[in-house]
Coordinates of C-alpha atoms and ligand atoms in Angstrom, one line a residue:
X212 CA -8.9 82.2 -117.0
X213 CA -8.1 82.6 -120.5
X214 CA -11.7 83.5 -122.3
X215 CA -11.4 80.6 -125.2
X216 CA -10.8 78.2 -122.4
X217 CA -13.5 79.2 -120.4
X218 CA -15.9 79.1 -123.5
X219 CA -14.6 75.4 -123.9
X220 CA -15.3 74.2 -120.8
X221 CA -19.3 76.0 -121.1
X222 CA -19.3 74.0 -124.5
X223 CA -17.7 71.3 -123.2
X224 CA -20.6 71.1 -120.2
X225 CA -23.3 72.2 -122.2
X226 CA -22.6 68.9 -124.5
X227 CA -22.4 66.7 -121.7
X228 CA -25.5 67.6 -120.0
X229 CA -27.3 67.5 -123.7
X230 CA -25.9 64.3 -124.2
X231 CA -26.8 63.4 -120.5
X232 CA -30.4 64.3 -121.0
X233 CA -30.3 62.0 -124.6
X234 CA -29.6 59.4 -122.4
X235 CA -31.8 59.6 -120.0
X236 CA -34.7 59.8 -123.1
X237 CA -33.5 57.1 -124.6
X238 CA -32.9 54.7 -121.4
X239 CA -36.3 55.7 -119.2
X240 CA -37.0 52.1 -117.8
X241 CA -39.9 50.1 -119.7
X242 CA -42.1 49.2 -116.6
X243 CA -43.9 45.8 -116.4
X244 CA -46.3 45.8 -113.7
X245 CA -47.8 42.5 -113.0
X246 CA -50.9 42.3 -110.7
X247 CA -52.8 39.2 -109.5
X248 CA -56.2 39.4 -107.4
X249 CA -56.3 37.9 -103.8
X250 CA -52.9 36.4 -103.7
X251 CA -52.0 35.6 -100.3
X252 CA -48.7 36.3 -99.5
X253 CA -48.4 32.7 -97.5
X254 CA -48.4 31.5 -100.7
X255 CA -45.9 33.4 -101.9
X256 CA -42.1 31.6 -101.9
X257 CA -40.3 34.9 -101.2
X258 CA -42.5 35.7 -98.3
X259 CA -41.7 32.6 -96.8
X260 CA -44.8 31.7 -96.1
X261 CA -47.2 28.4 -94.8
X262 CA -46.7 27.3 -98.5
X263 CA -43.3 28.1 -99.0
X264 CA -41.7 24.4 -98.8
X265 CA -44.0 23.6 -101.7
X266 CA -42.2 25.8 -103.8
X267 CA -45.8 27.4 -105.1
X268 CA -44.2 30.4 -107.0
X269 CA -40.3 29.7 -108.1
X270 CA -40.9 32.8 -110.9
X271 CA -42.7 35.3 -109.1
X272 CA -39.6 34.6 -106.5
X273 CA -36.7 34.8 -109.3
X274 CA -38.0 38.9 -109.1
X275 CA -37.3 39.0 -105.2
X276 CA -34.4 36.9 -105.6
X277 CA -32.9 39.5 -108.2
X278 CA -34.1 42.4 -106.8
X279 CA -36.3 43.4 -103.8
X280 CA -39.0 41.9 -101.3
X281 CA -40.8 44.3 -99.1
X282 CA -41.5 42.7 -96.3
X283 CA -44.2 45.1 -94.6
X284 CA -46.3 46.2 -97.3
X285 CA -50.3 46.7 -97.0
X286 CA -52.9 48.2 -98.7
X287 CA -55.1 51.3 -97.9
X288 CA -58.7 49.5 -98.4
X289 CA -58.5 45.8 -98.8
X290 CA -60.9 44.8 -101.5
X291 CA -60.6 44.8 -105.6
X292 CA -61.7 47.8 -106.8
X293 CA -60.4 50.5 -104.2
X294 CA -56.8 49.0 -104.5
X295 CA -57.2 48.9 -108.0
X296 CA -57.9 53.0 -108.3
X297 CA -54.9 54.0 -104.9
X298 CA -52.4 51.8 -107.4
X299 CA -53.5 54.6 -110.6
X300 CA -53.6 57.5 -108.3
X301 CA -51.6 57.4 -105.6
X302 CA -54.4 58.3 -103.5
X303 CA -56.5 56.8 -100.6
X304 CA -60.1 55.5 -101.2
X305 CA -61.9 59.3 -100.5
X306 CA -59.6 61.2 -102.6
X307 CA -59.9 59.2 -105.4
X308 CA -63.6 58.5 -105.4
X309 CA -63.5 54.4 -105.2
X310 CA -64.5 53.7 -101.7
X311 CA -66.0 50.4 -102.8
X312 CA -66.5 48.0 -105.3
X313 CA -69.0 49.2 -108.0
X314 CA -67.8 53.1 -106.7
X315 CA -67.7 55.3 -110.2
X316 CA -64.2 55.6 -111.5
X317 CA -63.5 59.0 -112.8
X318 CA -60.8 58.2 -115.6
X319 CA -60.2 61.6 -116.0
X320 CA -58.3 62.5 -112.5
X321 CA -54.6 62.5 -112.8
X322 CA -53.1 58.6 -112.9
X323 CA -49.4 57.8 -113.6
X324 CA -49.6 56.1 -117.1
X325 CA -51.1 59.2 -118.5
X326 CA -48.1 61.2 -116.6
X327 CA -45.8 58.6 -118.4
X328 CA -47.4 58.9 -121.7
X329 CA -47.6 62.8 -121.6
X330 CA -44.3 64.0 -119.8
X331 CA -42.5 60.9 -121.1
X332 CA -43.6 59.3 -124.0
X333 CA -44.6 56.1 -123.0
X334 CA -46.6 53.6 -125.0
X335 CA -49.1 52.6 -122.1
X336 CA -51.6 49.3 -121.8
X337 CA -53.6 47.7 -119.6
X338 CA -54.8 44.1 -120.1
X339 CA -57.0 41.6 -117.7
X340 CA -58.6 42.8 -114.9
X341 CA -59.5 46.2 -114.9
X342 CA -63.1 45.6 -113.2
X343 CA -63.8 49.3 -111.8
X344 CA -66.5 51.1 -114.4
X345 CA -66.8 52.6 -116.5
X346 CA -64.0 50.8 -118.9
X347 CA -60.6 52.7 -119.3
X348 CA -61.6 56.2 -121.9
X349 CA -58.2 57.3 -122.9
X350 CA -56.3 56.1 -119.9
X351 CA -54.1 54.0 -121.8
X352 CA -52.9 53.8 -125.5
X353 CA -54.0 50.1 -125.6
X354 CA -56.4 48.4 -122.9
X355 CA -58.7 44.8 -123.0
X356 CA -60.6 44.4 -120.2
X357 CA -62.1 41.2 -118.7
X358 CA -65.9 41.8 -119.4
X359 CA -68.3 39.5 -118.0
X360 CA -69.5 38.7 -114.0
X361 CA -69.3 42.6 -113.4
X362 CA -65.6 42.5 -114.6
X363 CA -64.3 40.1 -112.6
X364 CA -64.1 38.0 -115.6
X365 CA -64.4 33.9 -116.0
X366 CA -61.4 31.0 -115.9
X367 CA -62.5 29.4 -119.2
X368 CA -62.7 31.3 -122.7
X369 CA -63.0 34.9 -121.1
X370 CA -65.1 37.8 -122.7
X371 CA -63.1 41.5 -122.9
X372 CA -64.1 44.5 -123.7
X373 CA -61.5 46.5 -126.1
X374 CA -61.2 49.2 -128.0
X375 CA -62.9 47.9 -130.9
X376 CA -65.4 46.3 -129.1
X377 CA -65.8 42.9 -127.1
X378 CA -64.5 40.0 -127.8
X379 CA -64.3 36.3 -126.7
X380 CA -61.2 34.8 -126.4
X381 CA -60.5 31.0 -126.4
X382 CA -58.4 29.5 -123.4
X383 CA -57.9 29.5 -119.7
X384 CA -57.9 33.5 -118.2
X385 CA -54.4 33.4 -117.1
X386 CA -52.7 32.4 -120.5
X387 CA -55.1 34.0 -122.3
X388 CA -53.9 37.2 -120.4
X389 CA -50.1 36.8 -120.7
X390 CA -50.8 35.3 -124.6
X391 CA -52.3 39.0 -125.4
X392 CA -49.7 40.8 -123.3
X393 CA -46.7 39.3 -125.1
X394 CA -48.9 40.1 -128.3
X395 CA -49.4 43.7 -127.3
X396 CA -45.3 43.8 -126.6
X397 CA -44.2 42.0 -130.0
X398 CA -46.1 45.0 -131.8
X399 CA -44.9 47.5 -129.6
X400 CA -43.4 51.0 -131.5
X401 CA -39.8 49.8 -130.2
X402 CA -38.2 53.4 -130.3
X403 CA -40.5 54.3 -126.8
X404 CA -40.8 52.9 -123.8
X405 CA -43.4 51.0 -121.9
X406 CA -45.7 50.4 -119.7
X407 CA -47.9 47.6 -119.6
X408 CA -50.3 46.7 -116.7
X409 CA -50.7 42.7 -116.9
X410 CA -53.6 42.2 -114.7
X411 CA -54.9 38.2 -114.1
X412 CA -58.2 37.6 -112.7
X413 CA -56.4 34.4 -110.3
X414 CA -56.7 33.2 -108.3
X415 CA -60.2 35.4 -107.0
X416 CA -63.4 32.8 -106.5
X417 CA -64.5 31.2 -108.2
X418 CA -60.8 29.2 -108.6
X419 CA -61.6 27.0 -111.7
X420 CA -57.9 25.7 -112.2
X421 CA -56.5 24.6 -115.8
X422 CA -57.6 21.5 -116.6
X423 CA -53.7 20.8 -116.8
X424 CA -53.2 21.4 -113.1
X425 CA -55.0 18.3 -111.9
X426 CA -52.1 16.0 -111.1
X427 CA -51.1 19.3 -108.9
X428 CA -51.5 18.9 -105.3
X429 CA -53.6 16.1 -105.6
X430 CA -52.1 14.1 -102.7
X431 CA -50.9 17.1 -100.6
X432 CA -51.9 17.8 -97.3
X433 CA -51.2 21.4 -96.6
X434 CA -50.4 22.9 -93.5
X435 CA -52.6 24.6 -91.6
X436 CA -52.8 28.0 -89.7
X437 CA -52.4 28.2 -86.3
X438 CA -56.0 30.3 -86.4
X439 CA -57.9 27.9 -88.6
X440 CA -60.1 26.8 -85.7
X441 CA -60.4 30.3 -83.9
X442 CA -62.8 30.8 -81.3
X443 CA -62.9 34.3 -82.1
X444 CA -62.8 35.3 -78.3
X445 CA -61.1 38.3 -76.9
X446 CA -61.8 40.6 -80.1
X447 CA -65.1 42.9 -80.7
X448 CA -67.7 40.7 -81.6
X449 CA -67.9 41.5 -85.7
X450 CA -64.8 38.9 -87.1
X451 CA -67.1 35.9 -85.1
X452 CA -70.2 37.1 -87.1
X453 CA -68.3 36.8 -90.7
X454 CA -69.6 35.7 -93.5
X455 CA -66.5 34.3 -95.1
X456 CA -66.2 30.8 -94.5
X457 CA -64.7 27.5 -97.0
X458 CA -68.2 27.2 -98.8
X459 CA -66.4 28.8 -101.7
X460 CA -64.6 25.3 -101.9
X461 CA -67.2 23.9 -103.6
X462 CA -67.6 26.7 -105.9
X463 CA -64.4 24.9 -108.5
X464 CA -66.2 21.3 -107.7
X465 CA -68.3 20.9 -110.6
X466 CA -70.3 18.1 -110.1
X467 CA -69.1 14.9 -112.3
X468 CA -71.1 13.6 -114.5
X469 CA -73.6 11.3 -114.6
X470 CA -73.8 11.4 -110.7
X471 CA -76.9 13.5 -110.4
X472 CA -75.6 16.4 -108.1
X473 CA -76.8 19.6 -109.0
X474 CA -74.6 21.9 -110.2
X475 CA -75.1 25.1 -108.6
X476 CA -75.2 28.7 -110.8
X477 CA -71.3 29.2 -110.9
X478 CA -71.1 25.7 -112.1
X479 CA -73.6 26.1 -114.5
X480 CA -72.5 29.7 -115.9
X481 CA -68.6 28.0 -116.3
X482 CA -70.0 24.8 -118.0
X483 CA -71.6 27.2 -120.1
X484 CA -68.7 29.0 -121.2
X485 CA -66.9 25.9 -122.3
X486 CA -66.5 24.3 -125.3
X487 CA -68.0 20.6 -125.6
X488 CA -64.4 19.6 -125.7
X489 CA -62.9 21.3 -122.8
X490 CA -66.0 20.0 -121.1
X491 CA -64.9 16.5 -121.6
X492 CA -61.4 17.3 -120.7
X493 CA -62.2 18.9 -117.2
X494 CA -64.5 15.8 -116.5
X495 CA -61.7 13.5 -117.9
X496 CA -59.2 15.0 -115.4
X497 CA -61.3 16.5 -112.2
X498 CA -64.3 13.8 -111.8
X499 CA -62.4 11.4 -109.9
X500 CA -61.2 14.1 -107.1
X501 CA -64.3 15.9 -107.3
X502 CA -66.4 12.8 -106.6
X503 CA -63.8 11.8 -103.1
X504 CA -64.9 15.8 -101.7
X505 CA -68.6 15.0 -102.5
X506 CA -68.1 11.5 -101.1
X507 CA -67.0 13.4 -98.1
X508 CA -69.6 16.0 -98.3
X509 CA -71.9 13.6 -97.9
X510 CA -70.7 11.6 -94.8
X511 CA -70.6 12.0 -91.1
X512 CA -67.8 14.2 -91.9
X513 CA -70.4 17.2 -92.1
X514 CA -71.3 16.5 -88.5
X515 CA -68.1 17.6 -86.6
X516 CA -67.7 20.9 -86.9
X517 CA -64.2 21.0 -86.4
X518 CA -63.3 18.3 -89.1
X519 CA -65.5 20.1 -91.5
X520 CA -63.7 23.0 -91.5
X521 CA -60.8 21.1 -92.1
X522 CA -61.4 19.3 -94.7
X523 CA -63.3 22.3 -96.7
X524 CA -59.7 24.1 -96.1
X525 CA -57.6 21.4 -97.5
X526 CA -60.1 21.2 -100.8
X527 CA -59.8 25.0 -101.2
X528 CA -56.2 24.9 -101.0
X529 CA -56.0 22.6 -103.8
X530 CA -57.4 24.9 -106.2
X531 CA -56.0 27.9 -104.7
X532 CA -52.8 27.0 -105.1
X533 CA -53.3 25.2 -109.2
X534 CA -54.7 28.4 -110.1
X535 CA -51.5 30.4 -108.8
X536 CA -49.6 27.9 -110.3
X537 CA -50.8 28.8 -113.4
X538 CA -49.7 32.8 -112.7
X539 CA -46.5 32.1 -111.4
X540 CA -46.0 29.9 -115.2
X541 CA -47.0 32.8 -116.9
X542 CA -44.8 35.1 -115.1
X543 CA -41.9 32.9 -115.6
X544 CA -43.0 32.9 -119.6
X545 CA -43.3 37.0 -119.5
X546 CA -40.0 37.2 -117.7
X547 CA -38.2 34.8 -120.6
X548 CA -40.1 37.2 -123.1
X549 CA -37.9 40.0 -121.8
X550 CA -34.7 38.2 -121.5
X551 CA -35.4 36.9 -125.2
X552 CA -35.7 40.2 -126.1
X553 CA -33.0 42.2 -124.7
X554 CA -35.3 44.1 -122.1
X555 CA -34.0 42.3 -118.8
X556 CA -32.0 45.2 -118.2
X557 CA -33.8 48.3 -118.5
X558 CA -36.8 47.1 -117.4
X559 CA -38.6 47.4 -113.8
X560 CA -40.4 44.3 -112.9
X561 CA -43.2 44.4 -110.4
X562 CA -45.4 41.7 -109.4
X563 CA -47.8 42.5 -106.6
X564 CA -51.8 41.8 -106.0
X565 CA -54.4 44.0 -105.2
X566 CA -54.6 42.8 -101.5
X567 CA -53.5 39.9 -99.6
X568 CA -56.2 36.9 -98.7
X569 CA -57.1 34.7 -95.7
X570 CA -56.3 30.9 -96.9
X571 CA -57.7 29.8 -93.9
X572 CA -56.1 31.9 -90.9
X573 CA -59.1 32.7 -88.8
X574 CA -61.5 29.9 -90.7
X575 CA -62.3 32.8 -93.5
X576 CA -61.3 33.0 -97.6
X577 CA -62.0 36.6 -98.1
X578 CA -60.3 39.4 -97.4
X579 CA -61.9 43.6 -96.2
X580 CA -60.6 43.1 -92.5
X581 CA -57.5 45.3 -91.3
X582 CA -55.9 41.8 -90.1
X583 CA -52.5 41.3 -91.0
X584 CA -53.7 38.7 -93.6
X585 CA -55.5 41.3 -95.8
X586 CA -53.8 44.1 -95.1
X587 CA -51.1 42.9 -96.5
X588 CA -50.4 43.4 -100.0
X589 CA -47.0 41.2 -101.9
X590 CA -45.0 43.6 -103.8
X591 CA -41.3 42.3 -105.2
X592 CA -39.8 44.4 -107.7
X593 CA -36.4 43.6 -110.0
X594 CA -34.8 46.6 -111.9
X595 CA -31.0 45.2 -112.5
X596 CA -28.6 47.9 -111.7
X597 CA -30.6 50.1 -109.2
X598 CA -31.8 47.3 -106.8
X599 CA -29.3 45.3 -105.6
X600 CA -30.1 41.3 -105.7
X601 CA -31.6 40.2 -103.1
X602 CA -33.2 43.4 -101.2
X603 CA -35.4 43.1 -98.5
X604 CA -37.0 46.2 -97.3
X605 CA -38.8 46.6 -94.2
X606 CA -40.0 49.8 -93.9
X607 CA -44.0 50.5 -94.1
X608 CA -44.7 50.7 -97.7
X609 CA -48.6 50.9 -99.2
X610 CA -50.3 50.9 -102.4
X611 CA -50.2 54.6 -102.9
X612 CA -46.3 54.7 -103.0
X613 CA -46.8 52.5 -106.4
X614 CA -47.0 55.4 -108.8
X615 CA -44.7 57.8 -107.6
X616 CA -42.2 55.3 -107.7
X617 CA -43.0 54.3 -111.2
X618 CA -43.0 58.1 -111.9
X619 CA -40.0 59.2 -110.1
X620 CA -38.4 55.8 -111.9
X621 CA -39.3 57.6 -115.6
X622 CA -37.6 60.6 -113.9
X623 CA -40.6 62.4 -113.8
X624 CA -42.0 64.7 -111.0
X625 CA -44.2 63.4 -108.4
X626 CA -47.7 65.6 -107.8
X627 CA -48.5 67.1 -104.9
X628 CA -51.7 65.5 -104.9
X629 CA -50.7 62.2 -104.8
X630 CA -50.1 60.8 -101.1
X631 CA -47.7 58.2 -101.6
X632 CA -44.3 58.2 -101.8
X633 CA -41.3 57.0 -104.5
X634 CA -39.8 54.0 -102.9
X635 CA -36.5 54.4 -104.8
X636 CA -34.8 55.8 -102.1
X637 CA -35.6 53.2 -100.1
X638 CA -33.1 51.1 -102.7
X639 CA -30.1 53.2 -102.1
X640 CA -29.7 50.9 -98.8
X641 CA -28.9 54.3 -96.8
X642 CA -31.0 55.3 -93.6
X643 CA -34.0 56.9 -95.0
X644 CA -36.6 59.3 -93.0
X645 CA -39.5 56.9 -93.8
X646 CA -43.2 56.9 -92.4
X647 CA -44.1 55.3 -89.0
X648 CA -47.4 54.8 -89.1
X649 CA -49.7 53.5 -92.3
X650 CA -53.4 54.4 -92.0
X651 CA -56.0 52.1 -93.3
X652 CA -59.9 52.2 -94.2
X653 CA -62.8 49.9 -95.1
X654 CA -65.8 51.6 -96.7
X655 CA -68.2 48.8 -97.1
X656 CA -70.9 48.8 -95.0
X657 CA -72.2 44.8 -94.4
X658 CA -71.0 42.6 -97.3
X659 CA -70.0 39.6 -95.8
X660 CA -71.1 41.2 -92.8
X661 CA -68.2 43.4 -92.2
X662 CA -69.1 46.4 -90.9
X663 CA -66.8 50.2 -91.4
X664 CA -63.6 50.7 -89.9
X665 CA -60.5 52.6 -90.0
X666 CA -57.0 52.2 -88.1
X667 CA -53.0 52.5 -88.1
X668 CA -50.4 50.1 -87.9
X669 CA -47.2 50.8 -87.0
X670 CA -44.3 48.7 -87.0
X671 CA -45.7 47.1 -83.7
X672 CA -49.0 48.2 -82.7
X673 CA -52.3 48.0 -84.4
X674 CA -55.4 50.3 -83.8
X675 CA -59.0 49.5 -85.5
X676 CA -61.6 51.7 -85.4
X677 CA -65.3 50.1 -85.4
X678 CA -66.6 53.8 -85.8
X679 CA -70.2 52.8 -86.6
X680 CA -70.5 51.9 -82.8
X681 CA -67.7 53.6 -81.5
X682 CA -65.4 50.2 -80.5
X683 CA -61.8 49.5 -81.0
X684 CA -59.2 47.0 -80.8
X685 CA -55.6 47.1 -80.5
X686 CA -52.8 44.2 -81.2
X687 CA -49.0 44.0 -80.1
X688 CA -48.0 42.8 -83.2
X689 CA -45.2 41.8 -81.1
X690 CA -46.4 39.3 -78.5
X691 CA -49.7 38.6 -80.8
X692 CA -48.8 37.7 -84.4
X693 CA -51.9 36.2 -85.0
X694 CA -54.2 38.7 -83.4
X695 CA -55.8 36.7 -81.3
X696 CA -56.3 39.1 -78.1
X697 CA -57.2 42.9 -78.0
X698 CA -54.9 44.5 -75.4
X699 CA -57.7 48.2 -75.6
X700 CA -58.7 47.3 -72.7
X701 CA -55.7 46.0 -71.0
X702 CA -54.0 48.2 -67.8
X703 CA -50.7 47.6 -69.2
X704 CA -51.5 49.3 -73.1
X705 CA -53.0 52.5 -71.2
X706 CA -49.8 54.2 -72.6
X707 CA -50.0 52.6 -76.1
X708 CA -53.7 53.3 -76.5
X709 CA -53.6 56.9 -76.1
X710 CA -51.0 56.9 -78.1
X711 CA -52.1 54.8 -81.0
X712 CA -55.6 57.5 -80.4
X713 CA -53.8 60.5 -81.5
X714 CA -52.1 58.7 -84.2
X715 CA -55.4 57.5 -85.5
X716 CA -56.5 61.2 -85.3
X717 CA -53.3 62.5 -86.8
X718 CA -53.1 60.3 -89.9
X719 CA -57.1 60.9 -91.0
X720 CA -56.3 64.3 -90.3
X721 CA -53.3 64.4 -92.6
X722 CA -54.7 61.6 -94.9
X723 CA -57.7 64.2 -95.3
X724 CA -60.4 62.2 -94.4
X725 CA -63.0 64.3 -94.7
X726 CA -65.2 64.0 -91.2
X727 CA -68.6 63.3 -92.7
X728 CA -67.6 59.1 -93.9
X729 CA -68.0 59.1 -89.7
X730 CA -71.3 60.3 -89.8
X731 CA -72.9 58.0 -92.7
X732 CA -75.5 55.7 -91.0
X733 CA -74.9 52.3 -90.6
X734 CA -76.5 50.7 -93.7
X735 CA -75.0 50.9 -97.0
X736 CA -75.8 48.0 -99.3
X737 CA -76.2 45.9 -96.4
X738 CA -76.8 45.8 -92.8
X739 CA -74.4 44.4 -89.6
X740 CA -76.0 41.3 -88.2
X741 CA -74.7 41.0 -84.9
Ligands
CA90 CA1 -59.0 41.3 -104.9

């Protein structure tokens, strides 16, 4: 080859690949991650769900319908806080220290918006619920943080802590939330990209709804689960003993006025919070309904046990479903933000919640169990160009895959120490070696009465581990949906339960469990009642 020529084509390279990497600088996807607390996916259009024929969530399902659903993803540890630090670290509950609610967060372990800000030059915030403590240090440029109720946060006028100190701000939590995340976008340096972690406190108890909502639902009946009036037979004894029933119905019934009911402590603290105005507006709008559920309350209603648990269902629905209402509007006005602004394109969407929630299957409202319903976790995801409209993915996907994929999306290398995995590939709609198994673990000992355990799903079986006292149960997903029948025992599962044994071995094992978590006694911050 003629030597000017070969130079020529080594400049010629050299400029593409310079002019490759300018690219890839300047058109690192902006990544909006919007997370929700205790969504159910039933409730979810995209999942398809008991609720879907009431259309409750048309904008959270525009992301599906434009890019992906996965249809089997789960958490790692079903409660607020634990799910909360696995999404930042791509790590199980023991490797990154939050086992439980009120577990110390140590901001200083490696989290993917500090990756993005230091090997990419992200702008990174966090607003809403953060709740783990302390408050974010310097793990985002910008964060405000729902404050008050241990960081929970309230419905009406919310308190945050920021980085100039707290502040109250007027409003109901979930436009309050999306109001300061459009605010923090509009002043944005637009020459980097983003990420911004809009986190709503909804629709978690206490389920105040806006005081708009109340023509919502008002006449609906919703359908029920097939498990709302479980017997509970034919599993360990723990999920009859729960404390997790409807009573947190009447926590949004504040008592209307001039009728003399008490109002209990979470009406009292929310009545509080209001201004005498929006105190006269949620009478003007809730009393009437309010008064029917106490009418009820009060009658021989309360004496069949069966219709009481109906009816304490239907009023919890209600509100569950106004105050996701409310987060699917704000979605759909953070969505037209983008558009608006030229962003659709080069922007990942996510919309996901920390866990999954029983509204109602197996008479409870909570979530902690390794049950499909909170094991679950939604997670739909748009990013125009490399998802193809209407995805649906169905391999096992959990919360620590979340920032690998968000790193491996800024084009950025995944660490070692993180033990999920990018779920790009997943995308490319080629066969993928993907996991078989996900492993699960609940740290709590006794709130709500729900003791330790640990298990794996795979795509058809289910193993829990009751380790405190050495019991198990195992569901064919397959012939048993619903869970209603532990098959451990069963002739016919020999095969599958010494199976599903070694696999529960084999995943602490590689999860690195570390064996001691086995050994802690039985009390924790409570104690089983069996
Ligand atoms: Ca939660």
């Amino acid at each position: 080859m003629h030597k000017t020529a070969f130079s020529t084509i080594i400049f010629l390279s050299l400029t593409a690949s310079v002019s490759a990497l300018a690219q890839t600088a300047v058109r690192r996807p902006n990544i909006l991650f919007i997370f929700s607390d205790d969504h159910s996916t039933q409730a979810i259009g995209a999942y398809n769900g008991r609720m879907a024929s009431l259309n409750p969530t048309p904008n959270i399902d525009r992301i599906a319908e434009q890019g992906a659903v996965f249809r089997q993803s789960f958490c790692g540890n079903s409660i607020c806080q634990p799910s909360r630090a696995t999404v930042l670290t791509g790590k199980h509950s023991h490797l990154n220290g939050v086992t439980h609610n009120g577990a110390h967060w140590n901001g200083r372990q490696t989290i993917f918006p500090r990756l993005l800000k230091e090997k990419a030059g992200y702008q990174t915030a966090l607003i809403g619920k953060w709740h783990m403590h302390p408050d974010p240090s310097d793990e985002f440029d910008f964060w405000k943080v729902l404050a008050s109720s241990g960081g929970q946060g309230d419905y009406y006028n919310p308190d945050f802590n920021t980085q100039n100190g707290p502040e109250r701000i007027r409003g109901y939590s979930s436009d309050v939330i999306a109001d300061q995340s459009v605010r923090w976008l509009e002043k944005r340096d637009k020459n980097k990209p983003f990420l911004l972690m809009c986190q709503f406190k909804s629709p978690h108890v206490p389920r105040l709804p806006p005081i708009r909502s109340a023509h919502l639902y008002a006449d609906t009946v919703f359908p029920e689960p097939p498990t709302l009036l479980d017997n509970y037979q034919n599993r360990q004894p723990y999920l009859s003993k729960h404390w997790m029933g409807f009573d947190v119905a009447k926590l949004a019934m504040i008592p209307p006025k001039n009728t003399g009911y008490k109002p209990d402590r979470e009406h009292t603290k929310a009545l509080k919070r209001m201004t005498p105005e929006q105190v006269e507006a949620w009478h003007r709008a809730y009393d009437e309904q309010v008064q029917k559920y106490y009418d009820v309350m009060n009658s021989d209603v309360v004496k069949d046990k069966a219709k009481l648990q109906r009816f304490k269902y239907q009023a919890m629905m209600r509100n569950y479903l106004r105050c996701v209402e409310a987060i699917d509007g704000n979605v759909g006005r953070l969505l037209r933000w983008l558009k608006d602004n030229n962003l659709e394109n080069n922007t990942i969407v996510v919309y996901s919640s920390d866990q999954s929630y029983y509204i109602g299957e197996h008479g409870m409202a909570e979530k902690r169990w390794m049950y499909e319903e909170s094991l679950r976790m939604p997670l739909v995801m748009r990013w125009p160009g490399r998802i193809k409209p209407g995805t649906k993915i169905d391999q096992l996907v959990q919360n620590i895959d979340y920032a690998p994929t968000f790193l491996e999306g800024a084009g950025i290398p995944v660490p070692t120490e993180m033990q999920g995995r990018s779920l790009l590939p997943l995308f490319a709609g080629r066969d993928v070696q993907w996991r078989q198994t996900i492993y699960y673990h609940y740290y709590t000992n006794g709130e709500h009465n729900v003791p330790r355990h640990d298990g794996v799903r795979t795509d058809r079986y289910k193993l829990i581990s009751y380790y405190t006292d050495n019991s198990y149960e195992l569901f064919d997903l397959k012939s048993d949906p619903n869970e209603l029948r532990s098959v451990y025992n069963d002739q016919g599962y020999r095969t599958v339960r010494e199976k599903m044994l070694i696999e529960l071995g084999r995943q602490r094992g590689e999860a690195s469990v570390p064996a001691d978590v086995f050994a802690e006694p039985y009390v924790h911050r409570g104690k089983i009642h069996r």
